[in-house]
């Protein structure tokens, strides 16, 4: 079957050291800017100072405290500022959580109702305040796509929305800002990018040499970074992770091909209930999902084995290689290794998947609640 797709990525990328100064190319002195960030690490690694210098003479204010897995409750405090101060440009400075949170902010800032409507599917984003991004932690690719994931703490929900209005107008990718990231953050970024690529590649055969070849290049690059983990503080290593993570989810490799995302749907529930890092949830779910769906994914697993890992005719060995990849950077694939996980995983996660309509997921919509339960039981090794 020939590919049919529409593809557009309107985000301008400024890549490389010193590129934070380039944000002024997209701003004017009439803008009222809200700079949004997370826990405050940008005030220790020099990023805040660079942003402040670039914004000298501009009308701007700041909002900090966006959590990993950005919380609806926190974000709504920023929405109040946006509406009261008539903010007309939002600048996200952080990783995927901050950028995702800001996608909520720019939509909510022009919406009269409760912006959770975008997350539960009862409304779609029809307009948004312009958004720019300065990436500090490579992982999600959120800096140049239209998707966002937001958590509601009060109900243990983690939901997503996507819209063409949510794309940042620009994104600064300066790998030098990664120098203060810890091992957990770097490992999560590598795992996240790997699974993002797999969700668009490990499905069913397609006719595009470009799409598969592009995905395999990203996967091989991430395998190389994992194998050279001891060099993770080297500038070239960091530069490659930032670039690979961006390309894993800028929309191209998934255009016109079957996509899975079941690992993400199940993983989101684990994060919502147990606070497991997003990438950690993916690492425990994906290998077991691949084992359960090994027949349906046999052709692409075999292709991945040969072209990424150099493994022929042994799909279980490919899955083991994926597990070893994650574990080699310190991310366990055993759900029971995470302290907050209790013995109520099944009774918590399965009803939540059902409540959120995740009763038939995966590229063939054949991962039922029963199969999801089997995957979770296998993940608790």
mmCIF file of C-alpha atoms in Angstrom:
data_model
loop_
_atom_site.group_PDB
_atom_site.id
_atom_site.type_symbol
_atom_site.label_atom_id
_atom_site.label_comp_id
_atom_site.label_asym_id
_atom_site.label_seq_id
_atom_site.Cartn_x
_atom_site.Cartn_y
_atom_site.Cartn_z
ATOM 1 C CA UNK A 1 0.000 0.000 0.000
ATOM 2 C CA UNK A 2 1.330 3.434 -0.920
ATOM 3 C CA UNK A 3 1.646 6.074 1.751
ATOM 4 C CA UNK A 4 -0.895 8.886 1.999
ATOM 5 C CA UNK A 5 -0.337 11.682 4.494
ATOM 6 C CA UNK A 6 -0.300 15.396 5.212
ATOM 7 C CA UNK A 7 2.728 16.659 7.091
ATOM 8 C CA UNK A 8 3.578 20.081 8.434
ATOM 9 C CA UNK A 9 5.991 21.158 11.143
ATOM 10 C CA UNK A 10 5.920 24.924 11.594
ATOM 11 C CA UNK A 11 8.428 25.090 14.469
ATOM 12 C CA UNK A 12 11.641 26.941 13.655
ATOM 13 C CA UNK A 13 14.630 25.158 15.240
ATOM 14 C CA UNK A 14 17.664 27.036 16.571
ATOM 15 C CA UNK A 15 20.222 24.323 17.347
ATOM 16 C CA UNK A 16 23.580 24.719 19.020
ATOM 17 C CA UNK A 17 25.518 26.533 21.693
ATOM 18 C CA UNK A 18 24.603 30.166 22.260
ATOM 19 C CA UNK A 19 21.272 29.970 20.428
ATOM 20 C CA UNK A 20 19.157 31.229 23.358
ATOM 21 C CA UNK A 21 19.916 34.758 22.202
ATOM 22 C CA UNK A 22 18.060 34.000 18.957
ATOM 23 C CA UNK A 23 14.644 34.087 20.669
ATOM 24 C CA UNK A 24 14.397 37.822 19.986
ATOM 25 C CA UNK A 25 14.013 37.040 16.286
ATOM 26 C CA UNK A 26 10.482 35.908 17.122
ATOM 27 C CA UNK A 27 9.477 38.597 19.623
ATOM 28 C CA UNK A 28 8.686 42.276 19.531
ATOM 29 C CA UNK A 29 8.795 44.926 22.218
ATOM 30 C CA UNK A 30 4.988 45.121 22.314
ATOM 31 C CA UNK A 31 4.708 41.525 23.567
ATOM 32 C CA UNK A 32 3.681 40.785 27.134
ATOM 33 C CA UNK A 33 5.694 37.644 27.791
ATOM 34 C CA UNK A 34 5.299 34.983 30.469
ATOM 35 C CA UNK A 35 8.450 32.896 31.024
ATOM 36 C CA UNK A 36 7.478 29.517 32.473
ATOM 37 C CA UNK A 37 9.886 27.012 34.025
ATOM 38 C CA UNK A 38 10.031 24.054 36.395
ATOM 39 C CA UNK A 39 11.766 23.533 39.694
ATOM 40 C CA UNK A 40 14.285 26.327 39.308
ATOM 41 C CA UNK A 41 17.336 24.484 37.981
ATOM 42 C CA UNK A 42 17.554 27.081 35.211
ATOM 43 C CA UNK A 43 18.618 29.586 37.876
ATOM 44 C CA UNK A 44 21.601 27.382 38.727
ATOM 45 C CA UNK A 45 22.804 26.334 35.273
ATOM 46 C CA UNK A 46 22.996 29.749 33.629
ATOM 47 C CA UNK A 47 19.933 29.363 31.414
ATOM 48 C CA UNK A 48 17.848 31.862 33.375
ATOM 49 C CA UNK A 49 20.625 34.433 33.085
ATOM 50 C CA UNK A 50 20.836 33.911 29.317
ATOM 51 C CA UNK A 51 17.087 34.258 28.957
ATOM 52 C CA UNK A 52 17.088 37.401 31.105
ATOM 53 C CA UNK A 53 19.861 38.916 29.001
ATOM 54 C CA UNK A 54 18.023 38.124 25.768
ATOM 55 C CA UNK A 55 14.805 39.663 27.125
ATOM 56 C CA UNK A 56 16.408 42.904 28.330
ATOM 57 C CA UNK A 57 14.088 45.715 27.345
ATOM 58 C CA UNK A 58 11.107 43.402 26.881
ATOM 59 C CA UNK A 59 7.963 43.310 29.033
ATOM 60 C CA UNK A 60 8.150 39.953 30.760
ATOM 61 C CA UNK A 61 7.364 38.154 33.990
ATOM 62 C CA UNK A 62 7.881 34.618 35.201
ATOM 63 C CA UNK A 63 6.007 31.634 36.587
ATOM 64 C CA UNK A 64 7.946 28.725 38.107
ATOM 65 C CA UNK A 65 7.104 25.430 39.730
ATOM 66 C CA UNK A 66 5.803 23.296 36.855
ATOM 67 C CA UNK A 67 6.175 19.689 38.000
ATOM 68 C CA UNK A 68 7.409 16.630 36.143
ATOM 69 C CA UNK A 69 4.102 15.428 34.684
ATOM 70 C CA UNK A 70 2.650 18.952 34.778
ATOM 71 C CA UNK A 71 -0.347 19.289 37.063
ATOM 72 C CA UNK A 72 -3.613 20.822 35.951
ATOM 73 C CA UNK A 73 -3.936 22.379 39.385
ATOM 74 C CA UNK A 74 -0.596 24.201 39.121
ATOM 75 C CA UNK A 75 -1.108 25.196 35.510
ATOM 76 C CA UNK A 76 -4.427 26.854 36.280
ATOM 77 C CA UNK A 77 -2.607 29.287 38.583
ATOM 78 C CA UNK A 78 -0.586 30.403 35.582
ATOM 79 C CA UNK A 79 -3.752 30.631 33.473
ATOM 80 C CA UNK A 80 -5.097 33.179 35.977
ATOM 81 C CA UNK A 81 -1.972 35.306 35.443
ATOM 82 C CA UNK A 82 -2.207 35.011 31.668
ATOM 83 C CA UNK A 83 -5.782 36.227 31.641
ATOM 84 C CA UNK A 84 -5.331 38.938 34.275
ATOM 85 C CA UNK A 85 -2.148 40.336 32.740
ATOM 86 C CA UNK A 86 -3.260 39.866 29.120
ATOM 87 C CA UNK A 87 -0.152 37.836 28.316
ATOM 88 C CA UNK A 88 0.276 37.461 24.550
ATOM 89 C CA UNK A 89 3.391 35.263 24.350
ATOM 90 C CA UNK A 90 4.450 32.298 26.487
ATOM 91 C CA UNK A 91 8.077 31.160 26.617
ATOM 92 C CA UNK A 92 8.578 27.644 27.986
ATOM 93 C CA UNK A 93 12.031 27.070 29.462
ATOM 94 C CA UNK A 94 12.543 23.454 30.478
ATOM 95 C CA UNK A 95 11.984 19.859 29.450
ATOM 96 C CA UNK A 96 8.940 18.140 28.024
ATOM 97 C CA UNK A 97 6.819 18.636 31.109
ATOM 98 C CA UNK A 98 7.257 22.405 31.091
ATOM 99 C CA UNK A 99 6.644 22.599 27.348
ATOM 100 C CA UNK A 100 3.585 20.327 27.556
ATOM 101 C CA UNK A 101 2.271 22.431 30.419
ATOM 102 C CA UNK A 102 2.736 25.584 28.364
ATOM 103 C CA UNK A 103 0.744 24.068 25.490
ATOM 104 C CA UNK A 104 -2.100 23.788 27.979
ATOM 105 C CA UNK A 105 -1.524 27.378 29.099
ATOM 106 C CA UNK A 106 -1.623 28.902 25.622
ATOM 107 C CA UNK A 107 -4.859 27.088 24.819
ATOM 108 C CA UNK A 108 -6.446 27.727 28.223
ATOM 109 C CA UNK A 109 -5.514 31.409 28.087
ATOM 110 C CA UNK A 110 -7.969 31.968 25.227
ATOM 111 C CA UNK A 111 -10.675 29.573 26.436
ATOM 112 C CA UNK A 112 -13.667 30.596 28.522
ATOM 113 C CA UNK A 113 -14.389 27.194 30.032
ATOM 114 C CA UNK A 114 -12.412 24.670 32.068
ATOM 115 C CA UNK A 115 -9.432 23.792 29.853
ATOM 116 C CA UNK A 116 -9.469 20.202 31.126
ATOM 117 C CA UNK A 117 -12.097 19.941 28.374
ATOM 118 C CA UNK A 118 -9.162 19.644 25.950
ATOM 119 C CA UNK A 119 -7.801 16.675 27.913
ATOM 120 C CA UNK A 120 -11.036 14.737 28.338
ATOM 121 C CA UNK A 121 -11.980 15.243 24.706
ATOM 122 C CA UNK A 122 -15.081 17.353 25.232
ATOM 123 C CA UNK A 123 -13.511 20.311 23.388
ATOM 124 C CA UNK A 124 -10.790 20.867 20.809
ATOM 125 C CA UNK A 125 -8.240 23.665 20.725
ATOM 126 C CA UNK A 126 -9.380 26.268 18.203
ATOM 127 C CA UNK A 127 -6.897 29.032 19.013
ATOM 128 C CA UNK A 128 -3.856 29.581 21.198
ATOM 129 C CA UNK A 129 -1.470 32.259 22.394
ATOM 130 C CA UNK A 130 1.887 32.060 20.551
ATOM 131 C CA UNK A 131 4.392 29.765 22.255
ATOM 132 C CA UNK A 132 8.170 29.488 22.129
ATOM 133 C CA UNK A 133 10.380 26.872 23.767
ATOM 134 C CA UNK A 134 13.898 26.662 25.146
ATOM 135 C CA UNK A 135 14.676 22.991 25.674
ATOM 136 C CA UNK A 136 16.784 22.030 28.680
ATOM 137 C CA UNK A 137 16.124 18.279 28.884
ATOM 138 C CA UNK A 138 15.874 16.211 25.682
ATOM 139 C CA UNK A 139 13.332 13.404 25.785
ATOM 140 C CA UNK A 140 9.826 14.036 24.567
ATOM 141 C CA UNK A 141 10.223 15.997 21.348
ATOM 142 C CA UNK A 142 7.511 18.314 22.682
ATOM 143 C CA UNK A 143 9.540 21.321 21.561
ATOM 144 C CA UNK A 144 8.500 20.741 17.946
ATOM 145 C CA UNK A 145 5.220 18.840 17.978
ATOM 146 C CA UNK A 146 1.605 19.646 18.761
ATOM 147 C CA UNK A 147 0.979 17.137 21.557
ATOM 148 C CA UNK A 148 0.785 17.658 25.310
ATOM 149 C CA UNK A 149 0.217 15.438 28.336
ATOM 150 C CA UNK A 150 -1.209 16.887 31.552
ATOM 151 C CA UNK A 151 -2.005 15.256 34.913
ATOM 152 C CA UNK A 152 -4.915 15.960 37.234
ATOM 153 C CA UNK A 153 -3.687 15.100 40.710
ATOM 154 C CA UNK A 154 -7.120 15.149 42.330
ATOM 155 C CA UNK A 155 -8.366 12.251 40.192
ATOM 156 C CA UNK A 156 -5.119 10.376 39.369
ATOM 157 C CA UNK A 157 -5.574 11.110 35.673
ATOM 158 C CA UNK A 158 -2.916 11.625 33.041
ATOM 159 C CA UNK A 159 -4.430 12.600 29.702
ATOM 160 C CA UNK A 160 -3.248 14.071 26.423
ATOM 161 C CA UNK A 161 -4.380 16.380 23.657
ATOM 162 C CA UNK A 162 -2.874 17.473 20.369
ATOM 163 C CA UNK A 163 -3.594 20.349 18.065
ATOM 164 C CA UNK A 164 -1.927 22.181 15.167
ATOM 165 C CA UNK A 165 -2.367 25.312 17.303
ATOM 166 C CA UNK A 166 -0.055 23.832 19.965
ATOM 167 C CA UNK A 167 3.165 23.788 17.958
ATOM 168 C CA UNK A 168 5.776 26.166 19.367
ATOM 169 C CA UNK A 169 6.624 28.965 16.935
ATOM 170 C CA UNK A 170 10.285 28.273 17.627
ATOM 171 C CA UNK A 171 12.454 26.002 19.726
ATOM 172 C CA UNK A 172 15.991 26.573 20.957
ATOM 173 C CA UNK A 173 18.028 23.381 21.311
ATOM 174 C CA UNK A 174 21.331 24.269 22.987
ATOM 175 C CA UNK A 175 23.012 21.014 24.085
ATOM 176 C CA UNK A 176 25.418 22.866 26.370
ATOM 177 C CA UNK A 177 22.590 23.415 28.871
ATOM 178 C CA UNK A 178 22.505 19.637 29.474
ATOM 179 C CA UNK A 179 25.753 19.703 31.449
ATOM 180 C CA UNK A 180 23.946 19.840 34.817
ATOM 181 C CA UNK A 181 21.474 17.027 34.119
ATOM 182 C CA UNK A 182 21.782 13.963 36.336
ATOM 183 C CA UNK A 183 22.014 10.358 35.169
ATOM 184 C CA UNK A 184 18.335 9.666 35.793
ATOM 185 C CA UNK A 185 17.289 12.552 33.546
ATOM 186 C CA UNK A 186 19.678 11.541 30.761
ATOM 187 C CA UNK A 187 18.637 7.888 30.945
ATOM 188 C CA UNK A 188 14.955 8.804 30.907
ATOM 189 C CA UNK A 189 15.532 10.957 27.858
ATOM 190 C CA UNK A 190 17.267 8.153 25.991
ATOM 191 C CA UNK A 191 14.573 5.592 26.863
ATOM 192 C CA UNK A 192 11.765 8.006 26.033
ATOM 193 C CA UNK A 193 13.190 8.751 22.604
ATOM 194 C CA UNK A 194 13.710 5.037 21.904
ATOM 195 C CA UNK A 195 10.123 4.130 22.781
ATOM 196 C CA UNK A 196 8.738 7.105 20.846
ATOM 197 C CA UNK A 197 10.497 5.797 17.759
ATOM 198 C CA UNK A 198 9.274 2.257 18.357
ATOM 199 C CA UNK A 199 5.657 3.398 18.726
ATOM 200 C CA UNK A 200 5.807 4.605 15.119
ATOM 201 C CA UNK A 201 8.078 1.876 13.729
ATOM 202 C CA UNK A 202 7.384 -1.427 15.503
ATOM 203 C CA UNK A 203 3.955 -1.917 13.991
ATOM 204 C CA UNK A 204 3.463 -3.460 10.578
ATOM 205 C CA UNK A 205 5.453 -3.386 7.330
ATOM 206 C CA UNK A 206 5.158 -0.341 5.094
ATOM 207 C CA UNK A 207 6.431 0.593 1.670
ATOM 208 C CA UNK A 208 8.533 3.610 2.621
ATOM 209 C CA UNK A 209 12.262 3.056 2.611
ATOM 210 C CA UNK A 210 12.667 6.579 3.968
ATOM 211 C CA UNK A 211 10.367 6.232 6.996
ATOM 212 C CA UNK A 212 11.817 2.906 8.131
ATOM 213 C CA UNK A 213 15.368 3.950 7.336
ATOM 214 C CA UNK A 214 14.939 7.209 9.239
ATOM 215 C CA UNK A 215 13.466 5.411 12.261
ATOM 216 C CA UNK A 216 16.250 2.822 12.223
ATOM 217 C CA UNK A 217 18.871 5.565 12.085
ATOM 218 C CA UNK A 218 17.357 7.124 15.219
ATOM 219 C CA UNK A 219 17.226 3.747 16.980
ATOM 220 C CA UNK A 220 20.826 2.877 16.055
ATOM 221 C CA UNK A 221 21.926 6.286 17.275
ATOM 222 C CA UNK A 222 20.290 5.713 20.647
ATOM 223 C CA UNK A 223 21.848 2.237 20.879
ATOM 224 C CA UNK A 224 25.233 3.861 20.223
ATOM 225 C CA UNK A 225 24.642 6.419 22.979
ATOM 226 C CA UNK A 226 23.667 3.697 25.437
ATOM 227 C CA UNK A 227 26.797 1.725 24.530
ATOM 228 C CA UNK A 228 28.879 4.862 25.157
ATOM 229 C CA UNK A 229 27.096 5.775 28.402
ATOM 230 C CA UNK A 230 30.432 6.469 30.085
ATOM 231 C CA UNK A 231 30.790 9.449 27.732
ATOM 232 C CA UNK A 232 27.418 10.956 28.662
ATOM 233 C CA UNK A 233 28.973 14.189 29.936
ATOM 234 C CA UNK A 234 30.807 14.793 26.671
ATOM 235 C CA UNK A 235 29.432 17.619 24.549
ATOM 236 C CA UNK A 236 29.089 15.486 21.419
ATOM 237 C CA UNK A 237 27.176 12.768 23.304
ATOM 238 C CA UNK A 238 24.763 15.366 24.686
ATOM 239 C CA UNK A 239 24.363 17.005 21.295
ATOM 240 C CA UNK A 240 23.408 13.696 19.727
ATOM 241 C CA UNK A 241 20.832 12.847 22.391
ATOM 242 C CA UNK A 242 19.186 16.248 22.008
ATOM 243 C CA UNK A 243 18.989 15.880 18.232
ATOM 244 C CA UNK A 244 17.830 12.241 18.243
ATOM 245 C CA UNK A 245 15.101 12.880 20.830
ATOM 246 C CA UNK A 246 13.816 15.805 18.788
ATOM 247 C CA UNK A 247 13.665 13.815 15.570
ATOM 248 C CA UNK A 248 12.007 10.837 17.271
ATOM 249 C CA UNK A 249 8.794 12.780 17.754
ATOM 250 C CA UNK A 250 8.637 15.722 15.391
ATOM 251 C CA UNK A 251 5.903 13.930 13.476
ATOM 252 C CA UNK A 252 7.706 12.810 10.351
ATOM 253 C CA UNK A 253 8.521 9.138 10.948
ATOM 254 C CA UNK A 254 4.894 8.521 11.940
ATOM 255 C CA UNK A 255 3.345 10.285 8.956
ATOM 256 C CA UNK A 256 1.340 7.925 6.798
ATOM 257 C CA UNK A 257 2.327 4.768 8.704
ATOM 258 C CA UNK A 258 0.588 2.684 11.372
ATOM 259 C CA UNK A 259 1.254 3.853 14.927
ATOM 260 C CA UNK A 260 0.903 1.925 18.181
ATOM 261 C CA UNK A 261 1.040 4.074 21.399
ATOM 262 C CA UNK A 262 -0.409 1.326 23.610
ATOM 263 C CA UNK A 263 2.773 1.348 25.710
ATOM 264 C CA UNK A 264 2.152 5.037 26.364
ATOM 265 C CA UNK A 265 -1.515 4.602 27.207
ATOM 266 C CA UNK A 266 -0.749 1.945 29.831
ATOM 267 C CA UNK A 267 2.337 3.825 31.015
ATOM 268 C CA UNK A 268 0.362 7.028 31.558
ATOM 269 C CA UNK A 269 -1.840 5.220 34.063
ATOM 270 C CA UNK A 270 1.190 3.917 35.968
ATOM 271 C CA UNK A 271 2.556 7.433 36.231
ATOM 272 C CA UNK A 272 -0.808 8.849 37.294
ATOM 273 C CA UNK A 273 -1.293 6.322 40.106
ATOM 274 C CA UNK A 274 2.251 5.655 41.259
ATOM 275 C CA UNK A 275 4.384 8.606 40.220
ATOM 276 C CA UNK A 276 6.701 6.392 38.184
ATOM 277 C CA UNK A 277 8.745 8.537 35.786
ATOM 278 C CA UNK A 278 7.247 8.582 32.295
ATOM 279 C CA UNK A 279 10.232 6.835 30.711
ATOM 280 C CA UNK A 280 10.350 4.287 33.533
ATOM 281 C CA UNK A 281 6.722 3.380 32.907
ATOM 282 C CA UNK A 282 7.504 2.840 29.232
ATOM 283 C CA UNK A 283 10.506 0.649 30.042
ATOM 284 C CA UNK A 284 8.443 -1.742 32.165
ATOM 285 C CA UNK A 285 5.472 -1.950 29.781
ATOM 286 C CA UNK A 286 7.010 -2.069 26.319
ATOM 287 C CA UNK A 287 9.036 -5.311 26.482
ATOM 288 C CA UNK A 288 6.100 -7.269 27.885
ATOM 289 C CA UNK A 289 3.714 -5.757 25.351
ATOM 290 C CA UNK A 290 6.102 -6.865 22.606
ATOM 291 C CA UNK A 291 6.151 -10.382 24.042
ATOM 292 C CA UNK A 292 2.365 -10.592 24.172
ATOM 293 C CA UNK A 293 2.018 -9.163 20.651
ATOM 294 C CA UNK A 294 5.081 -10.923 19.223
ATOM 295 C CA UNK A 295 3.172 -12.649 16.416
ATOM 296 C CA UNK A 296 1.403 -9.469 15.265
ATOM 297 C CA UNK A 297 4.690 -7.556 15.281
ATOM 298 C CA UNK A 298 6.888 -10.387 14.027
ATOM 299 C CA UNK A 299 7.900 -8.826 10.702
ATOM 300 C CA UNK A 300 8.929 -5.468 12.138
ATOM 301 C CA UNK A 301 10.643 -7.070 15.140
ATOM 302 C CA UNK A 302 12.689 -9.180 12.755
ATOM 303 C CA UNK A 303 13.519 -6.096 10.675
ATOM 304 C CA UNK A 304 14.508 -4.172 13.781
ATOM 305 C CA UNK A 305 16.596 -7.074 15.018
ATOM 306 C CA UNK A 306 18.621 -7.240 11.837
ATOM 307 C CA UNK A 307 18.915 -3.512 11.071
ATOM 308 C CA UNK A 308 19.305 -2.116 14.591
ATOM 309 C CA UNK A 309 20.794 -4.845 16.775
ATOM 310 C CA UNK A 310 22.350 -7.207 14.246
ATOM 311 C CA UNK A 311 20.134 -10.092 15.414
ATOM 312 C CA UNK A 312 18.685 -12.510 12.852
ATOM 313 C CA UNK A 313 15.646 -14.772 13.156
ATOM 314 C CA UNK A 314 15.148 -14.467 16.917
ATOM 315 C CA UNK A 315 12.456 -11.973 17.957
ATOM 316 C CA UNK A 316 12.666 -12.878 21.639
ATOM 317 C CA UNK A 317 16.356 -11.981 21.498
ATOM 318 C CA UNK A 318 15.382 -8.594 20.047
ATOM 319 C CA UNK A 319 13.078 -7.955 23.004
ATOM 320 C CA UNK A 320 15.828 -9.010 25.413
ATOM 321 C CA UNK A 321 18.190 -6.595 23.635
ATOM 322 C CA UNK A 322 15.695 -3.776 24.205
ATOM 323 C CA UNK A 323 15.474 -4.667 27.905
ATOM 324 C CA UNK A 324 19.251 -4.756 28.212
ATOM 325 C CA UNK A 325 19.459 -1.376 26.493
ATOM 326 C CA UNK A 326 17.229 0.226 29.130
ATOM 327 C CA UNK A 327 18.902 -1.543 32.016
ATOM 328 C CA UNK A 328 22.366 -0.570 30.729
ATOM 329 C CA UNK A 329 21.541 3.086 31.449
ATOM 330 C CA UNK A 330 20.012 2.305 34.833
ATOM 331 C CA UNK A 331 16.306 2.051 33.968
ATOM 332 C CA UNK A 332 14.841 -1.178 35.313
ATOM 333 C CA UNK A 333 12.224 -3.071 33.321
ATOM 334 C CA UNK A 334 10.697 -4.661 36.437
ATOM 335 C CA UNK A 335 7.662 -2.786 37.713
ATOM 336 C CA UNK A 336 8.174 -4.216 41.195
ATOM 337 C CA UNK A 337 11.484 -2.373 41.494
ATOM 338 C CA UNK A 338 9.684 0.953 41.897
ATOM 339 C CA UNK A 339 9.056 1.723 45.547
ATOM 340 C CA UNK A 340 5.610 3.271 45.324
ATOM 341 C CA UNK A 341 4.124 0.406 43.315
ATOM 342 C CA UNK A 342 1.769 -1.709 45.450
ATOM 343 C CA UNK A 343 -0.214 -4.911 45.008
ATOM 344 C CA UNK A 344 -3.216 -3.040 43.618
ATOM 345 C CA UNK A 345 -1.770 -2.365 40.170
ATOM 346 C CA UNK A 346 -4.390 -4.385 38.318
ATOM 347 C CA UNK A 347 -7.374 -3.124 40.297
ATOM 348 C CA UNK A 348 -6.189 0.475 39.838
ATOM 349 C CA UNK A 349 -4.935 0.510 36.257
ATOM 350 C CA UNK A 350 -7.429 -1.659 34.377
ATOM 351 C CA UNK A 351 -10.590 0.202 35.511
ATOM 352 C CA UNK A 352 -8.820 3.487 34.757
ATOM 353 C CA UNK A 353 -7.955 2.358 31.233
ATOM 354 C CA UNK A 354 -11.597 1.400 30.772
ATOM 355 C CA UNK A 355 -12.828 4.723 32.151
ATOM 356 C CA UNK A 356 -10.575 6.575 29.702
ATOM 357 C CA UNK A 357 -11.789 4.559 26.722
ATOM 358 C CA UNK A 358 -8.557 2.583 26.334
ATOM 359 C CA UNK A 359 -10.358 -0.698 25.777
ATOM 360 C CA UNK A 360 -8.968 -1.448 22.312
ATOM 361 C CA UNK A 361 -5.539 0.082 21.741
ATOM 362 C CA UNK A 362 -2.469 -0.492 19.578
ATOM 363 C CA UNK A 363 -2.020 -0.159 15.831
ATOM 364 C CA UNK A 364 -4.652 -2.840 15.212
ATOM 365 C CA UNK A 365 -6.917 -1.814 18.099
ATOM 366 C CA UNK A 366 -6.671 -5.364 19.419
ATOM 367 C CA UNK A 367 -5.005 -4.809 22.791
ATOM 368 C CA UNK A 368 -8.030 -5.329 24.993
ATOM 369 C CA UNK A 369 -8.335 -4.765 28.733
ATOM 370 C CA UNK A 370 -7.612 -8.465 29.215
ATOM 371 C CA UNK A 371 -4.401 -8.173 27.212
ATOM 372 C CA UNK A 372 -3.418 -5.007 29.075
ATOM 373 C CA UNK A 373 -3.893 -6.896 32.333
ATOM 374 C CA UNK A 374 -1.666 -9.700 31.066
ATOM 375 C CA UNK A 375 1.031 -7.186 30.084
ATOM 376 C CA UNK A 376 0.945 -5.574 33.525
ATOM 377 C CA UNK A 377 1.154 -8.922 35.320
ATOM 378 C CA UNK A 378 4.190 -9.833 33.214
ATOM 379 C CA UNK A 379 5.753 -6.436 33.965
ATOM 380 C CA UNK A 380 5.689 -7.294 37.672
ATOM 381 C CA UNK A 381 8.536 -9.782 37.321
#
